[in-house]
Coordinates of C-alpha atoms in Angstrom, one line a residue:
X1 CA 16.7 -19.1 97.1
X2 CA 14.0 -18.8 100.2
X3 CA 10.5 -20.9 99.4
X4 CA 8.6 -17.7 100.3
X5 CA 8.7 -14.1 101.4
X6 CA 8.2 -14.4 105.8
X7 CA 6.8 -11.0 107.0
X8 CA 6.0 -12.1 110.4
X9 CA 5.8 -14.8 112.0
X10 CA 2.8 -16.4 111.2
X11 CA 2.9 -15.2 107.3
X12 CA 4.8 -16.5 105.1
X13 CA 3.6 -14.6 101.1
X14 CA 4.4 -17.0 97.7
X15 CA 7.5 -16.6 96.4
X16 CA 5.0 -15.9 92.8
X17 CA 4.6 -12.4 94.2
X18 CA 7.1 -11.0 93.2
X19 CA 6.5 -10.8 89.8
X20 CA 2.8 -8.9 91.1
X21 CA 1.1 -5.9 91.9
X22 CA 1.3 -4.8 96.5
X23 CA 0.4 -2.2 97.4
X24 CA 1.3 -0.7 100.6
X25 CA -0.8 1.6 102.4
X26 CA -0.7 3.3 105.6
X27 CA -1.2 6.5 107.9
X28 CA 2.8 8.5 108.1
X29 CA 4.1 6.8 111.6
X30 CA 2.1 3.4 111.1
X31 CA 4.5 1.4 110.1
X32 CA 4.4 2.2 106.5
X33 CA 7.9 2.0 105.2
X34 CA 9.0 -0.1 108.5
X35 CA 6.8 -3.0 106.6
X36 CA 8.2 -2.3 103.2
X37 CA 11.8 -2.6 104.4
X38 CA 11.1 -6.7 105.7
X39 CA 9.5 -7.0 102.1
X40 CA 12.8 -5.8 100.5
X41 CA 14.4 -8.1 102.6
X42 CA 12.7 -11.1 102.6
X43 CA 13.2 -10.7 98.5
X44 CA 16.6 -9.6 98.4
X45 CA 17.0 -12.8 100.3
X46 CA 15.0 -14.5 97.2
X47 CA 18.7 -13.5 95.1
X48 CA 15.5 -11.0 93.4
X49 CA 17.0 -7.2 92.6
X50 CA 15.2 -4.6 93.7
X51 CA 15.5 -1.1 93.0
X52 CA 13.7 1.7 95.1
X53 CA 12.7 4.6 94.4
X54 CA 13.5 7.0 97.6
X55 CA 11.8 9.7 97.3
X56 CA 12.5 11.6 101.1
X57 CA 16.2 9.3 101.3
X58 CA 16.0 7.0 104.1
X59 CA 16.6 4.0 101.8
X60 CA 19.9 4.2 103.0
X61 CA 19.5 1.9 105.9
X62 CA 19.5 -1.7 104.3
X63 CA 23.3 -1.3 104.2
X64 CA 24.4 -1.9 108.0
X65 CA 22.6 -4.5 110.5
X66 CA 19.8 -3.3 112.7
X67 CA 22.2 -2.5 115.5
X68 CA 24.3 -0.4 112.6
X69 CA 27.8 -2.7 114.5
X70 CA 27.9 -4.9 111.1
X71 CA 27.2 -5.5 107.3
X72 CA 23.6 -4.9 106.1
X73 CA 22.5 -5.7 102.2
X74 CA 24.5 -5.7 98.9
X75 CA 22.5 -2.3 98.1
X76 CA 24.6 0.2 95.6
X77 CA 23.0 3.9 96.7
X78 CA 22.7 6.4 94.0
X79 CA 22.5 9.7 95.1
X80 CA 21.6 12.0 98.5
X81 CA 22.7 12.4 101.0
X82 CA 24.8 8.7 101.2
X83 CA 25.7 8.2 98.1
X84 CA 28.6 6.2 97.0
X85 CA 27.7 7.5 93.0
X86 CA 25.7 10.6 92.7
X87 CA 22.0 10.3 90.6
X88 CA 22.2 12.7 87.4
X89 CA 18.3 13.2 86.3
X90 CA 19.5 12.5 83.0
X91 CA 20.7 8.9 83.8
X92 CA 17.3 7.2 83.9
X93 CA 18.5 5.0 80.9
X94 CA 21.5 3.4 82.2
X95 CA 20.7 3.0 85.5
X96 CA 18.0 0.8 84.1
X97 CA 20.4 -0.9 81.9
X98 CA 22.5 -1.2 85.2
X99 CA 20.1 -2.8 86.7
X100 CA 18.5 -5.3 84.1
X101 CA 22.5 -5.9 82.2
X102 CA 24.3 -6.7 86.1
X103 CA 21.3 -7.5 87.9
X104 CA 22.3 -5.7 91.3
X105 CA 20.2 -4.0 93.6
X106 CA 20.2 -0.8 94.3
X107 CA 18.5 2.4 96.3
X108 CA 18.0 5.6 93.6
X109 CA 17.4 8.4 96.0
X110 CA 15.6 11.5 94.6
X111 CA 15.7 13.4 97.6
X112 CA 18.6 16.2 95.9
X113 CA 16.4 16.2 92.9
X114 CA 13.4 18.9 92.3
X115 CA 9.8 16.9 92.2
X116 CA 10.4 17.9 88.0
X117 CA 13.7 16.0 87.8
X118 CA 12.7 13.3 89.6
X119 CA 9.5 12.8 87.2
X120 CA 11.8 13.2 83.9
X121 CA 14.5 10.2 85.6
X122 CA 11.8 7.9 86.8
X123 CA 9.6 8.2 83.3
X124 CA 13.0 7.9 81.8
X125 CA 13.7 4.2 84.1
X126 CA 10.4 2.9 83.7
X127 CA 10.2 2.9 80.7
X128 CA 13.6 1.1 79.6
X129 CA 13.6 -1.1 82.6
X130 CA 9.9 -2.5 80.9
X131 CA 11.6 -2.2 77.5
X132 CA 14.1 -4.4 78.4
X133 CA 13.7 -6.5 81.6
X134 CA 12.3 -10.5 81.4
X135 CA 14.0 -11.8 84.6
X136 CA 12.4 -11.8 88.0
X137 CA 12.8 -8.0 88.8
X138 CA 11.0 -6.1 92.0
X139 CA 11.0 -2.6 92.0
X140 CA 9.4 -0.1 95.1
X141 CA 7.6 3.2 94.2
X142 CA 7.7 4.9 98.2
X143 CA 5.9 7.8 98.8
X144 CA 3.8 7.2 95.5
X145 CA 1.8 9.9 95.4
X146 CA 5.0 11.9 93.3
X147 CA 5.5 9.5 91.0
X148 CA 1.7 8.1 90.4
X149 CA 0.1 11.1 90.7
X150 CA -3.8 10.8 90.6
X151 CA -4.5 14.3 88.7
X152 CA -2.5 14.1 85.6
X153 CA -1.5 17.3 83.7
X154 CA 0.9 17.1 80.1
X155 CA 4.2 16.6 82.1
X156 CA 3.0 13.2 84.4
X157 CA 1.0 11.5 81.5
X158 CA 4.1 9.8 79.9
X159 CA 5.2 9.5 83.6
X160 CA 1.6 7.6 84.5
X161 CA 2.3 5.4 81.4
X162 CA 4.9 4.4 82.0
X163 CA 4.2 2.9 85.8
X164 CA 1.1 1.9 84.8
X165 CA 2.8 -0.4 81.4
X166 CA 4.8 -2.1 84.4
X167 CA 1.5 -2.3 87.1
X168 CA -0.7 -3.8 84.3
X169 CA 1.7 -5.7 81.6
X170 CA 5.6 -6.3 84.0
X171 CA 4.1 -9.4 85.3
X172 CA 5.4 -10.8 81.5
X173 CA 8.0 -9.2 81.5
X174 CA 9.7 -10.8 85.5
X175 CA 8.8 -7.4 87.1
X176 CA 6.9 -7.0 90.3
X177 CA 5.9 -3.7 91.9
X178 CA 5.3 -2.2 95.4
X179 CA 3.1 1.0 95.7
X180 CA 3.7 3.0 98.8
X181 CA 1.8 5.7 100.0
X182 CA -0.1 7.4 103.1
X183 CA -2.0 9.1 100.9
X184 CA -3.9 6.5 98.7
X185 CA -6.4 9.0 97.5
X186 CA -3.1 11.3 95.1
X187 CA -1.7 8.1 93.3
X188 CA -3.5 6.8 90.4
X189 CA -6.8 5.1 89.9
X190 CA -5.9 3.4 86.9
X191 CA -3.0 1.9 88.8
X192 CA -3.6 1.6 92.5
X193 CA -6.7 -0.9 91.6
X194 CA -3.8 -2.4 89.0
X195 CA -2.9 -4.5 92.7
X196 CA -3.5 -8.0 93.9
X197 CA -2.4 -7.6 97.0
X198 CA -2.8 -4.9 99.7
X199 CA -0.8 -5.2 102.9
X200 CA -3.3 -2.7 105.1
X201 CA -1.8 -0.3 108.5
X202 CA -3.6 1.9 110.3
X203 CA -5.5 4.7 108.1
X204 CA -7.6 7.7 109.7
X205 CA -8.1 10.4 106.9
X206 CA -11.6 9.4 105.2
X207 CA -10.0 10.0 101.7
X208 CA -7.3 7.2 102.3
X209 CA -10.8 5.0 103.6
X210 CA -12.8 5.7 101.0
X211 CA -9.8 4.8 98.3
X212 CA -9.2 1.5 99.4
X213 CA -13.1 0.7 100.1
X214 CA -13.4 1.8 96.5
X215 CA -10.2 -1.1 95.4
X216 CA -12.2 -3.6 98.3
X217 CA -15.7 -3.4 96.5
X218 CA -13.1 -4.2 93.4
X219 CA -11.5 -7.0 94.0
X220 CA -14.5 -8.9 96.0
X221 CA -17.9 -9.1 97.0
X222 CA -19.4 -7.0 99.6
X223 CA -20.0 -8.8 102.6
X224 CA -19.5 -8.5 106.9
X225 CA -15.3 -9.4 106.6
X226 CA -15.2 -6.5 104.6
X227 CA -17.0 -3.9 107.0
X228 CA -14.6 -5.5 109.7
X229 CA -11.5 -5.0 108.0
X230 CA -12.3 -1.2 107.2
X231 CA -13.5 -1.2 110.3
X232 CA -10.4 -1.9 112.5
X233 CA -8.1 -0.1 109.9
X234 CA -8.8 3.7 112.6
X235 CA -7.0 1.7 115.3
X236 CA -4.7 -0.8 114.5
X237 CA -1.6 -0.7 116.4
X238 CA 1.6 0.4 114.5
X239 CA 2.9 -2.5 112.8
X240 CA 0.4 -4.3 112.6
X241 CA -1.2 -4.9 109.1
X242 CA -4.1 -6.7 106.6
X243 CA -2.6 -8.6 104.1
X244 CA -5.4 -9.5 101.6
X245 CA -4.9 -11.1 98.5
X246 CA -7.9 -11.8 96.8
X247 CA -6.5 -14.0 93.7
X248 CA -3.8 -16.0 96.6
X249 CA -7.7 -16.5 98.9
X250 CA -5.1 -14.5 101.4
X251 CA -7.1 -12.1 104.6
X252 CA -5.2 -11.9 107.1
X253 CA -3.8 -9.8 110.0
X254 CA 0.1 -9.9 111.3
X255 CA 2.3 -8.4 113.7
X256 CA 4.7 -7.8 110.8
X257 CA 8.7 -9.1 111.7
X258 CA 11.2 -7.1 113.2
X259 CA 13.6 -5.9 110.5
X260 CA 17.2 -7.7 110.2
X261 CA 19.2 -4.3 108.9
X262 CA 18.8 -0.6 110.3
X263 CA 15.9 0.9 110.4
X264 CA 16.8 4.4 108.8
X265 CA 13.1 5.3 108.3
X266 CA 12.9 6.2 111.8
X267 CA 12.4 9.5 112.7
X268 CA 13.9 10.6 116.6
X269 CA 11.8 11.4 119.4
X270 CA 12.0 14.8 121.0
X271 CA 15.9 15.2 123.2
X272 CA 17.1 12.4 121.0
X273 CA 19.6 12.2 118.5
X274 CA 19.6 10.2 115.1
X275 CA 21.5 7.0 115.4
X276 CA 24.4 6.7 112.9
X277 CA 25.7 3.5 112.1
X278 CA 28.9 2.4 112.1
X279 CA 29.4 -0.3 109.8
X280 CA 28.0 -0.9 105.8
X281 CA 28.2 -3.8 103.5
X282 CA 31.8 -3.2 101.3
X283 CA 30.5 -2.7 98.1
X284 CA 33.1 -2.6 94.5
X285 CA 32.5 0.9 93.3
X286 CA 35.7 0.4 91.1
X287 CA 33.8 -2.8 89.4
X288 CA 30.5 -1.2 89.4
X289 CA 32.2 2.2 87.7
X290 CA 33.8 -0.6 84.6
X291 CA 30.2 -2.1 84.2
X292 CA 29.3 1.6 84.6
X293 CA 31.5 2.3 81.6
X294 CA 31.0 -0.6 79.5
X295 CA 26.9 0.5 79.6
X296 CA 27.8 3.3 78.7
X297 CA 29.6 2.5 75.7
X298 CA 26.9 0.3 74.4
X299 CA 24.6 3.0 74.8
X300 CA 27.5 5.4 72.7
X301 CA 27.9 2.2 69.9
X302 CA 23.8 1.8 69.7
X303 CA 23.4 6.5 69.4
X304 CA 22.7 8.1 65.9
X305 CA 24.4 11.3 67.4
X306 CA 27.3 10.2 68.3
X307 CA 27.8 8.1 65.2
X308 CA 27.2 11.2 63.5
X309 CA 29.8 12.5 65.9
X310 CA 32.8 9.7 64.4
X311 CA 31.9 9.4 60.8
X312 CA 32.5 13.4 60.6
X313 CA 35.8 12.7 62.4
X314 CA 37.0 9.9 60.2
X315 CA 35.7 11.8 57.1
X316 CA 37.9 15.1 58.4
X317 CA 40.6 12.4 58.8
X318 CA 40.4 11.3 55.0
X319 CA 40.4 14.5 53.3
X320 CA 43.2 16.0 55.9
X321 CA 45.5 12.9 54.4
X322 CA 44.6 13.1 51.2
X323 CA 45.4 16.3 50.9
X324 CA 48.2 16.9 52.1
X325 CA 51.1 18.5 49.8
X326 CA 54.2 16.3 48.6
X327 CA 57.0 18.2 50.2
X328 CA 59.1 20.7 47.7
X329 CA 61.3 18.7 45.9
X330 CA 65.8 19.2 47.3
X331 CA 68.6 18.3 45.2
X332 CA 70.1 14.7 46.7
X333 CA 66.2 13.5 47.2
X334 CA 62.9 13.9 46.4
X335 CA 60.4 12.8 48.9
X336 CA 56.7 12.4 48.3
X337 CA 54.6 11.6 50.8
X338 CA 51.6 9.8 50.2
X339 CA 49.1 8.7 51.8
X340 CA 49.3 4.7 51.2
X341 CA 46.2 2.5 50.0
X342 CA 46.0 0.7 53.1
X343 CA 45.7 3.1 55.0
X344 CA 42.7 4.9 52.8
X345 CA 41.0 1.6 52.6
X346 CA 41.0 0.8 56.4
X347 CA 39.4 4.8 56.6
X348 CA 36.7 4.5 54.0
X349 CA 35.8 1.0 55.1
X350 CA 35.6 2.3 59.0
X351 CA 33.6 4.7 57.6
X352 CA 31.0 2.8 55.4
X353 CA 30.6 0.6 58.1
X354 CA 29.7 3.0 60.5
X355 CA 27.4 4.5 57.7
X356 CA 25.6 1.3 57.6
X357 CA 24.8 1.6 60.8
X358 CA 23.5 4.6 61.4
X359 CA 21.2 3.4 57.8
X360 CA 19.9 0.7 60.5
X361 CA 19.7 2.9 63.4
X362 CA 17.9 5.7 61.9
X363 CA 15.7 3.3 60.2
X364 CA 14.7 2.0 63.5
X365 CA 13.5 5.2 65.2
X366 CA 11.9 6.3 62.4
X367 CA 9.3 3.1 62.2
X368 CA 9.4 3.2 65.9
X369 CA 7.9 6.8 65.5
X370 CA 4.0 7.6 65.9
X371 CA 2.4 11.1 65.6
X372 CA -1.4 11.3 67.3
X373 CA -4.6 12.4 66.1
X374 CA -5.9 15.0 68.6
X375 CA -9.2 14.0 67.1
X376 CA -9.5 10.8 65.6
X377 CA -12.5 9.2 63.4
X378 CA -13.5 6.7 61.2
X379 CA -12.1 6.8 58.4
X380 CA -13.9 8.2 55.2
X381 CA -14.8 5.6 52.8
X382 CA -13.3 7.6 49.7
X383 CA -9.7 8.9 49.9
X384 CA -10.5 12.1 48.1
X385 CA -13.7 13.1 50.9
X386 CA -11.7 16.1 52.4
X387 CA -10.9 18.8 51.8
X388 CA -12.6 18.8 48.7
X389 CA -15.6 16.4 48.2
X390 CA -18.4 16.9 45.7
X391 CA -21.8 17.3 46.9
X392 CA -25.0 16.5 45.8
X393 CA -27.3 20.2 45.1
X394 CA -30.4 20.3 46.7
X395 CA -33.2 21.9 45.4
X396 CA -33.7 25.8 46.6
X397 CA -36.4 25.3 49.4
X398 CA -38.6 22.5 50.6
X399 CA -36.1 19.8 51.6
X400 CA -33.4 17.5 50.6
X401 CA -33.6 14.2 47.7
X402 CA -33.7 12.6 51.3
X403 CA -36.9 14.6 52.8
X404 CA -34.8 16.3 55.0
X405 CA -35.1 20.2 56.0
X406 CA -32.8 23.3 54.5
X407 CA -30.2 25.0 56.7
X408 CA -32.4 28.0 57.5
X409 CA -32.2 31.4 56.7
X410 CA -29.0 33.0 57.0
X411 CA -27.3 29.6 57.2
X412 CA -26.2 28.9 54.0
X413 CA -27.5 25.7 50.9
X414 CA -25.3 23.9 50.5
X415 CA -23.1 24.3 47.2
X416 CA -22.0 21.0 45.2
X417 CA -18.5 21.0 45.8
X418 CA -17.0 21.7 49.5
X419 CA -13.5 23.0 49.5
X420 CA -13.0 23.7 53.2
X421 CA -9.3 24.7 54.5
X422 CA -7.9 22.4 56.9
X423 CA -8.9 24.6 60.2
X424 CA -12.0 24.8 59.1
X425 CA -12.4 20.8 58.1
X426 CA -11.3 20.7 62.2
X427 CA -13.9 22.5 63.2
X428 CA -16.5 20.8 61.2
X429 CA -15.2 17.6 62.4
X430 CA -15.2 19.0 66.0
X431 CA -19.6 19.0 66.0
X432 CA -19.6 15.9 64.2
X433 CA -17.7 14.4 66.8
X434 CA -19.1 15.6 69.6
X435 CA -23.6 15.7 67.8
X436 CA -26.2 15.1 68.3
X437 CA -24.5 18.2 71.2
X438 CA -24.7 21.5 71.0
X439 CA -21.8 23.2 71.4
X440 CA -21.6 27.2 72.6
X441 CA -19.1 29.0 70.8
X442 CA -16.9 28.3 73.0
X443 CA -16.4 24.6 73.6
X444 CA -16.4 24.1 70.1
X445 CA -14.0 26.3 69.2
X446 CA -11.7 24.8 72.3
X447 CA -13.0 21.2 70.5
X448 CA -11.5 22.1 67.7
X449 CA -8.3 23.9 68.8
X450 CA -8.9 27.1 67.3
X451 CA -9.2 30.6 68.7
X452 CA -13.2 32.0 68.8
X453 CA -11.7 35.8 68.5
X454 CA -9.9 36.2 65.7
X455 CA -10.2 37.0 62.0
X456 CA -8.9 33.0 61.2
X457 CA -11.7 31.6 62.9
X458 CA -15.0 34.2 61.4
X459 CA -13.5 33.2 58.0
X460 CA -13.6 29.3 58.6
X461 CA -17.4 29.9 59.9
X462 CA -18.6 31.9 57.1
X463 CA -16.6 28.7 55.0
X464 CA -19.2 26.7 56.7
X465 CA -22.2 28.4 56.7
X466 CA -21.7 29.0 52.7
X467 CA -21.6 25.6 52.1
X468 CA -25.0 24.3 55.0
X469 CA -22.6 22.9 56.8
X470 CA -24.1 23.5 60.2
X471 CA -26.9 23.9 62.2
X472 CA -27.2 27.0 64.9
X473 CA -29.7 28.0 67.2
X474 CA -29.6 29.4 70.5
X475 CA -28.8 26.9 72.0
X476 CA -25.2 26.4 69.9
X477 CA -24.1 25.1 66.9
X478 CA -23.8 21.1 65.4
X479 CA -24.2 19.4 61.9
X480 CA -27.0 19.7 59.6
X481 CA -27.6 16.5 57.5
X482 CA -24.6 17.9 54.8
X483 CA -22.2 18.7 56.8
X484 CA -22.6 14.7 57.8
X485 CA -21.9 13.9 54.1
X486 CA -18.8 15.4 53.8
X487 CA -17.2 14.4 56.6
X488 CA -18.4 10.7 54.7
X489 CA -21.5 10.1 57.3
X490 CA -21.5 9.4 61.4
X491 CA -17.9 9.5 63.1
X492 CA -17.5 8.2 66.5
X493 CA -19.1 10.2 69.0
X494 CA -16.0 11.4 71.4
X495 CA -16.7 9.3 74.8
X496 CA -16.1 10.8 78.2
X497 CA -12.9 9.9 78.6
X498 CA -11.3 11.2 75.3
X499 CA -13.5 14.1 76.5
X500 CA -11.5 14.4 79.6
X501 CA -7.5 14.0 77.8
X502 CA -8.2 16.7 75.2
X503 CA -8.8 19.8 77.7
X504 CA -6.0 17.8 79.9
X505 CA -3.6 18.6 76.9
X506 CA -4.9 22.1 76.5
X507 CA -5.6 23.7 79.4
X508 CA -3.7 25.2 81.4
X509 CA -1.8 22.6 84.5
X510 CA -4.3 24.7 87.1
X511 CA -7.1 24.1 85.4
X512 CA -6.2 20.9 84.5
X513 CA -5.5 20.2 88.2
X514 CA -9.1 21.4 89.0
X515 CA -10.8 19.6 86.7
X516 CA -9.4 16.4 88.1
X517 CA -10.5 17.3 91.7
X518 CA -14.2 18.0 89.7
X519 CA -14.7 14.6 87.6
X520 CA -14.0 13.5 91.2
X521 CA -15.7 14.9 93.4
X522 CA -18.8 14.2 90.4
X523 CA -21.1 13.7 90.7
X524 CA -21.6 16.0 94.2
X525 CA -20.5 19.4 93.9
X526 CA -17.3 20.9 95.3
X527 CA -17.9 24.7 96.7
X528 CA -14.9 26.7 96.5
X529 CA -12.5 25.7 99.7
X530 CA -13.0 22.6 98.4
X531 CA -11.8 22.6 95.3
X532 CA -9.1 25.4 96.3
X533 CA -7.8 22.7 99.0
X534 CA -8.0 20.1 96.4
X535 CA -5.3 22.3 93.9
X536 CA -3.7 24.3 96.6
X537 CA -4.6 27.3 95.9
X538 CA -5.7 30.5 98.4
X539 CA -9.5 30.9 96.5
X540 CA -9.8 34.8 97.3
X541 CA -6.8 34.4 94.8
X542 CA -6.8 35.8 91.3
X543 CA -4.8 33.0 89.9
X544 CA -8.0 30.3 91.2
X545 CA -10.4 32.9 89.7
X546 CA -7.9 32.6 86.6
X547 CA -8.0 29.1 86.4
X548 CA -12.1 28.6 87.1
X549 CA -12.5 31.0 84.4
X550 CA -11.4 28.8 82.3
X551 CA -12.8 26.2 82.8
X552 CA -16.3 27.3 82.9
X553 CA -16.3 29.4 79.7
X554 CA -15.2 26.3 78.0
X555 CA -18.4 24.6 79.6
X556 CA -16.5 22.3 81.7
X557 CA -17.8 23.1 85.3
X558 CA -21.3 25.5 85.8
X559 CA -21.4 26.9 89.3
X560 CA -23.6 25.4 91.6
X561 CA -25.4 27.4 94.8
X562 CA -22.3 28.8 95.2
X563 CA -20.8 25.5 94.8
X564 CA -18.6 23.9 90.8
X565 CA -19.6 21.2 89.2
X566 CA -18.4 19.2 86.8
X567 CA -20.7 19.5 83.4
X568 CA -22.9 17.2 82.1
X569 CA -20.7 17.0 78.9
X570 CA -17.9 16.2 80.6
X571 CA -18.7 13.6 82.4
X572 CA -20.9 11.7 79.9
X573 CA -19.1 13.2 76.1
X574 CA -21.4 12.8 73.3
X575 CA -23.1 9.5 74.8
X576 CA -26.1 10.7 77.0

């Protein structure tokens, strides 16, 4: 095993960095993929398996020498134009099992998949890898803005969680990773901020430079050196990188060494044809196929659905054997076909074993299942607090026994025994968690996950008013003291992050993209053109106006001198 990772003639990184998160950031054509290629060669040379998640389909050159005339590295290529074996969108867990069990290096070429399918494959692969791996392993996430997007949606939330687990806790499971992108501002900050080391090549975009500056300010004190590094990034020559690792006490400008395998990332210049290598490292695909078959069989053995089918087959066979009629007797000879006791015992034993396995697996799955609560609050002190709670009766008019004011006229008086249906209870809880803020009707309905235009809302609102639980003014709704009594006290206030995540889960994806753009820009407003550019929509279209209306109607954004800005309630929650 190599003693270090020599990425330049004058720089050898510690071998321990194979289990750390590394960010590789640069504009297109400035040496980003080339530098990552060098790092992969070094890590593979240290006998550590490498997995490349390849969105563009240009990592196949690892299999050939730099001049294309000899063998390269023994990477198995799944999917894409240069595949050894096909890559199915549903094979994420299978490929993770293969990598963990066989310790092979692979390129997972996702270029033939849609973004949706590529992300579905990646989330299954990443979750399984994190769950099972324990030995050193390095994962390259190329074009990370596709697989680790900054603007989270309901579809990508699980994927981001898997990537955050690898970046934050992967070291303890032997997993290092490289996050490679030309658009760092489009990569989830929750992952990019976790990078222990950055390789910074030529960067010119103001938003990209801002993301890098934010990483620097979060890892080192602002000083003259940091400003000098930032000032040089736009003019760095191709292939020149700043390697910055605060944990290692390292900041060095280097010329990345030349790669030893084929440069399949190079873009042909006008008049040139892409050169294809004439030789590739030979691999035993038959042996790999046998390993994959064994992996599949092992997965099937642990699959409850497969066990259900096998048990059903055994039970049908057993029933068929038992129901066979004895043949009609003849004068010469009487034959009765009977299933031997030994056969019946074998069938019964197999069925019993499979039933026991199924019960064990189903039990584990049930124990693992969790259903998140949409609006968590502090536990109530008494088990009978909701939906039925005994209440002190207040005297008519004046104040209650604690001296607080009674509800205003028309708002109802609290009954001695408050009984609310589940939907009405959710409405009360929503106001409690947002207190002391007053919610508009639309905001209240969105937080409580109820439509305010239907008869159900009116019915629930009448029940709550009659119980004297709400205080309503022209500014909006909040709870009375009786309302907080009904909840068993004041619940934990809803944080900004909790409120933002809540809206991300219920708004349409286009509105969520707008929401994230406004959150990122806050406290600065965005013009309509800037907002349209951020979410990739024409501002003259009806779709843009619909999504923006969703945000304004729900009190998440407000128009300000021809621009749009996130509201304070969205950015600060109940803590204002």
